[in-house]
Structure formats: C-alpha cells, structure tokens
Amino acid sequence: MRATLDRPGRQQRRPGPTSPPRLRRRRNRIDWWAIPMIVPAFIGLAALYLWPFLSTFVKSFMKVPVFGPGTFTGVDNYTKLLSDEDFWRALGNSARYTLLVLLGIPIAIVLAALIEQAAKGRTLYRVLFFLPVVTLPVAVGMVWRFILNGDFGILNYLLSLVGVPGEYWVADDRFTIYAFAVVGIWMGLGVNLIILGAGLQSIPVELYEASAVDGAGRIRQFFSITLPLLSPSVFFVTVLTIISALQMFDLVFVMLGSVNNTAIDGSKTIVYLFYEAAFVQFKQGYGAAIAIVLLVIIMIATAIQFRLQRRWVNYD
Amino acid sequence: MHRRLLIAPAIIAAAALLTACSNGNTGGDSNEKVTLTYGVWAGTQTPAMKEIAAAFTKENPNITVKVEERPWPEYWSTLQTGAAGGTAPDAFWMLAQNIRPYASGGQLLDVSDEIKKEKVDLSKYPKAVLDLYDQGDGKIYGLPKDVDTNAVWFNKAIFDKAGVAHPSANWTWDDFRATAKKLTDPAAGVWGVAAPIDYQGGYYNTIFQAGGQVISDDGKTAEIDSPKAQKGIEFWTNLQADKSSPTLKQLSDTEAETMFEQGKVAMYMSGAYWALKLYQNKQIAANVDVAPLPVGEKRATVTSGIVNVGFAGTKHPDAVKKFLLFASGKEAAEIQAKSGAVLPAYEGGEKAWMAAMPEFKNLQVFIDAKEYSVPLPVQGNAAEWQGDQTKYLTGAWEGTTSVADATKQYAGAIDKVLAEK
C-alpha cells in the first residue's frame, strides 16, 4: 500500500548508467529480448483497455448506428450533451450520491478501530462486514428494494412502530439517491474495513504505550496517533470510493425495478444515462460522449485529491 | 460495472476476430450435422420453446436447436453486442419496437424466398402484426409466433364482495370508471383498478378507442396531443383523480400485475400474455376472470406479437430459415398453445390455448379482440420516445400538470426523435 501511495519523485533515483560501453551493449541485447516477452501482455492490454478506450473516444465524435459504420459529426454529441437537461440532472445525482457515500469513510474508520480493539471475534466481524462485498450487487439491490418498499417494506413497518410515517423510498425521486447511498455505504464498508484495518495494524504499538505513559486517553490517542498515521489508508480509500461512486449504475438499475417506475427520471446517474443512450436508445455516439465526459470528471476529481493530499496525508 | 461495460466491446472485438477466422466454411451440405442456437427471454415459455426445438429435430434429424434463455433486462443489450460481434444466436425473438436498427443494419435474414418456396399462407397470421414488422423494404424478416391483444382482467371475489355486477361485453368508459369507483375500499386496502403509465396495456388502447392516434399516418409527427388522444389519456388520469387506483408511487414500488395477483386491485387492463401466470397462481386463479375492453367512441386494442428472426451472421442460413418457419408454423403454434404460455399467432391455434386453461372460461375475448386490433405504434426510434413517457406524463397522472400541457410537451419530444434520421 505504502509504495503505491508514495508521492512520485520521493523514491531515491538510482544513479544513471555509468557502466562501461561493453556492458551497455549487453543491456541493449536484453532489451531486444524483452520485446517478444511483453508482447502477450501488451496484446491483452491493448485489446482490453487501449482499443475500447480509443474506439469510445473516436465514437464520441460520431453518429453511430447500431450496426455498420458511423459518420463524423464533430463535437455535435458534446454540444448536445451540454444542453441536455437530463445530463445535468444525472451529473447532480451522481455528485450527490458521491458526497453521501463519502460519509461511509468516517463510519469505516470508527468501525475499523473498534474491531481492532475487540478482544474476541475480530475475524468474525470482518467476515460479517465483508459479506455484502462478495454478494451479487443485483441480489443486494433486490433485497433492499423489498426492505424499502413503501407499502410493504420492513423499514416503514419499523418506522410505523415508533410513529414515524414512512415514505416511498425507491419510488419517489426525492428519496431515491439517499436510498442508493445507504446501500452503497453498506456495500462498500467491507473493503474499506479491510484496507483501514491493515493500516491500523501497521501503526507501532510503542506509540500507544509511550503516549499512555504521557497520560493520553483513548480519544486523544485516536486523534493524535491513529488518525494521522492512518491518513495514507484513508486517502487511498477516499480515492477508490469517489471513483466507484461516480461509476454507480447497478443500484439504479436494480432498486428502481421496472421501467414503469416513475422515480427513474429523477434518479438517473451518469453511467445509467450512458447505459440508456448506448443500449436502450441505440445512440452509441452519444453514449460514448457521456463516457468520455465521465472519464474526464473522474480524472479531475482524482487529480484534485492528489493535490490536496499534501496538506493532510502523513507519510512519516 | 462501468469497467465491465468497457471490457464488453473488447471481448466482442476479440470474438469477431475468432468468428471471422472460422467463417470460411459456410456449409452448403444439407446432410451435415448442425447445431443452432435460439435466443428467448421469457422463462414461462422456455419449456414450450424446448419442445418446439425437439419437434423440429424430429423432422430434421441433422439439425439440433439449443434454446438459450436470457432475462428480459439483459436480453437486448446482449443481443445488440452479440450481433455487432457476430456471436448472436442463430435464431432469436424480436419485438416490433426493436427491429428497426437490426433490419436497416443488415443483421437479419430475409426469409421471403423460403416463404415462397414452402408456400406459406400469410393469411393465417394476423395482418396487424405482419404490418407492424413491415420495414417497407420488401423483405420479410420473420413470422409472428404469438399475438397479444388486451382485455380487462378482473377479480370476481372483489366484485362479489362489493356487490358489483361483473362487466358486460358492451360496457362503456363511463361504466368502467363507475365500476372502479364502486370497487375501491380504502379501509380494506383494495382499489378498483390499477392505472399505471403503461402504453401497451393501457393508454394506447384508450387513445385509439377515443378515435385518436399516437403517431400520424405518415409516421412523422406525434398526435398524442390531439383532442381525441387527450381524451384517451384522461380516461386514466380520471381514474387517478377518483383515487380508484393506487398512486403512481405505489405502482412504481409494486407493479400493477403483482398488485392484481395480491388481490389489491380488482381490475387490470393488460394482455393475454398474463393468462398462464394468473392461471398458475393457486391463490387467485379461481377468482380471475376477463372481460373485453370497455367501448369508447369505438372498440380498439393495440396488438403486437413476438416474431422469430434469424441472424444474418449465422453459419447455417438454410437451416435457420427452415427452423424459423417451423417455429412460427402450425405445429409449433399447437405446442405453444397447449402449454398455455401465449396465444399463438397461427390461425387455429386458439382452441388449444383456451383448452389449456379450461377454468378460464372467457379467454375468447382476446381472440375476438383481433377483429378490432390496431398495430402498436412503433415508428422511428420507438425505444427512445416510448422510454420518455414517464418523464412527460407523470405530472398528468398525478394531477400536477394538465393533460393538454403534458401531452403537448411529450408530443414535442416525440417529434424531435422522429425527426432524427
């Protein structure tokens, strides 16, 4: 974990080649041999990542029928996108969802610290929290859809017991994003706990012992030792959470159930919009433009985070 | 999820390369052993489809057909990527809303020569459904395997408990509205009718009954905002305003058909395709009956049907064409009918369909409805403009927008889609 998160340029550069010419020639020969060796991996990479990316990029400037070649239309797709109110609404929904899901990180930190301190059953807790991660998102979505059903759901039943009127959580677009966020946080908790748990274990026990001698209590230790030393893991988890939240699609698809759900128009995320354009409405070029815009947004969001991390992430 | 979506095209590209390599042998030899794949989506029909495949192999021992079922939400995206990559099933189900890009993209086999060769009598098939799939290019891409018309499913027990007379064959819109009102009992959690925003089983029927239409005859403009079409939509908004139906939110949470099966709504206007599901539901089957659609200015129902089509990229076009005609033919119709799964399109299959569900005594109404059926409107990029329905019509159903305003805005959106080439 550490190695991947270290700021670029921090590692000591090896000194440049000062070897005699003979040796350098030998190195050259090894380079030639390396090329056929990396070809299989490169082909895989090219076929699975580079080619789809390039064709998506090119398609975003085209009008593409479902079958057969497309025609270039310049930035038509992009200008249409910018004036498409559905796009802005989807962007807002994705942003709202992402912010809400970030609330899962403090929850995960506290839970991870509690689990680390548990005298017994640490593995059991980890397994329990990890179960939603290895469960099919579709199954998870279905179960939550039943829980959140306005008339027959368990949640509204429980609310009615304490006298709170329930809402149509997955049929009213004022609430759907919150419903997605609850499920998203719950689903992501397992992975976050594993990463943060590993981070916690790498904090030397001596620090806690020393601080205890100095008179620091549990709370003080948490804020003065645990949090700063955990910050690289927190940063990593934040980056992952934001990326996956911006890509959220499956919960909309599964939790809103049918095409007749009238909440769907107010609940679409960017990737849902992409899916709809490319696979339901047969507008591949438009879909490609949405995908590229999403890519740019994710890149900017990630770049900003890497910038900001200098201020709060502690690598020492 | 997103990453998986990106990977999909790559896999297809790879698959395309592979099939391109193996496409060398087009196999004209008719004695060759051939295995075809047949893509379908409805689970309830799969047993009947397997039976049809087996019957076909019995007649053509060299051809085996493997039925491949995919769930509805995935069916179209898988088919689209499969066809683009050359890995689509050899034969598969097609809907009128979806056929346009496949036909114009050259992805479907033309079976008109086979129809001529085998002297298939096209008059045995419902004309409205054949017209629905006519792309105006002189080709025939397949024949319908089934047909659906609409009627009103109703729960006898709720009628009897409320002391309301069962619908008559000639009931009118006013009768329908009054009946729904009388059957509604908020205390018992029972509504008279389910009034969702449903085009095929719902408001398209009433638009035609009011003498309107959804799209103009030339297919270029929407007419859903015409005064007559608006009347057809008011049929539904009135039911919502009367509170004779669960709200749209309730119907979003729990679909209308499920509500009907749960005995929470007394009437559900929809297609013949629910017959078997209702028949198999032990809790409600004894209470289920069906009546013709109420009469507006005139009688009307939209009609559609699934067509069996063949993939142009198949390695065995002759075998596929043979199978397509068989799967939409007389024997296949009888197999389907016996299973009760759907109302077969081939004339004469209706009797066996009705006999499969003897306790449902009034299924004849679906067959009678063929008389006054009109093709489901599917002009242009239908998947796109039909998908917009909730965006524009929800306000009208919920009473926050007038029907005139909602339909006017929706018509504008449809016009835009229709204008795209």
XYZ file of C-alpha atoms in Angstrom, chain B residues 149-150 169 292 299 301 343 350 354 362-373:
21
model
C -54.386 -8.240 -27.583
C -55.692 -6.537 -24.484
C -69.469 -7.395 -23.011
C -63.387 -7.173 -23.189
C -63.740 -0.586 -29.940
C -56.951 -2.619 -28.848
C -51.796 -17.013 -27.649
C -56.503 -20.524 -30.268
C -58.128 -21.939 -24.404
C -63.805 -16.168 -21.153
C -60.414 -16.219 -22.863
C -62.308 -15.899 -26.134
C -62.354 -12.112 -25.562
C -58.671 -11.930 -26.508
C -59.348 -13.757 -29.757
C -62.399 -11.637 -30.543
C -60.251 -8.554 -29.950
C -58.172 -9.414 -33.017
C -61.153 -8.160 -35.036
C -60.693 -4.578 -33.892
C -56.959 -4.569 -33.242
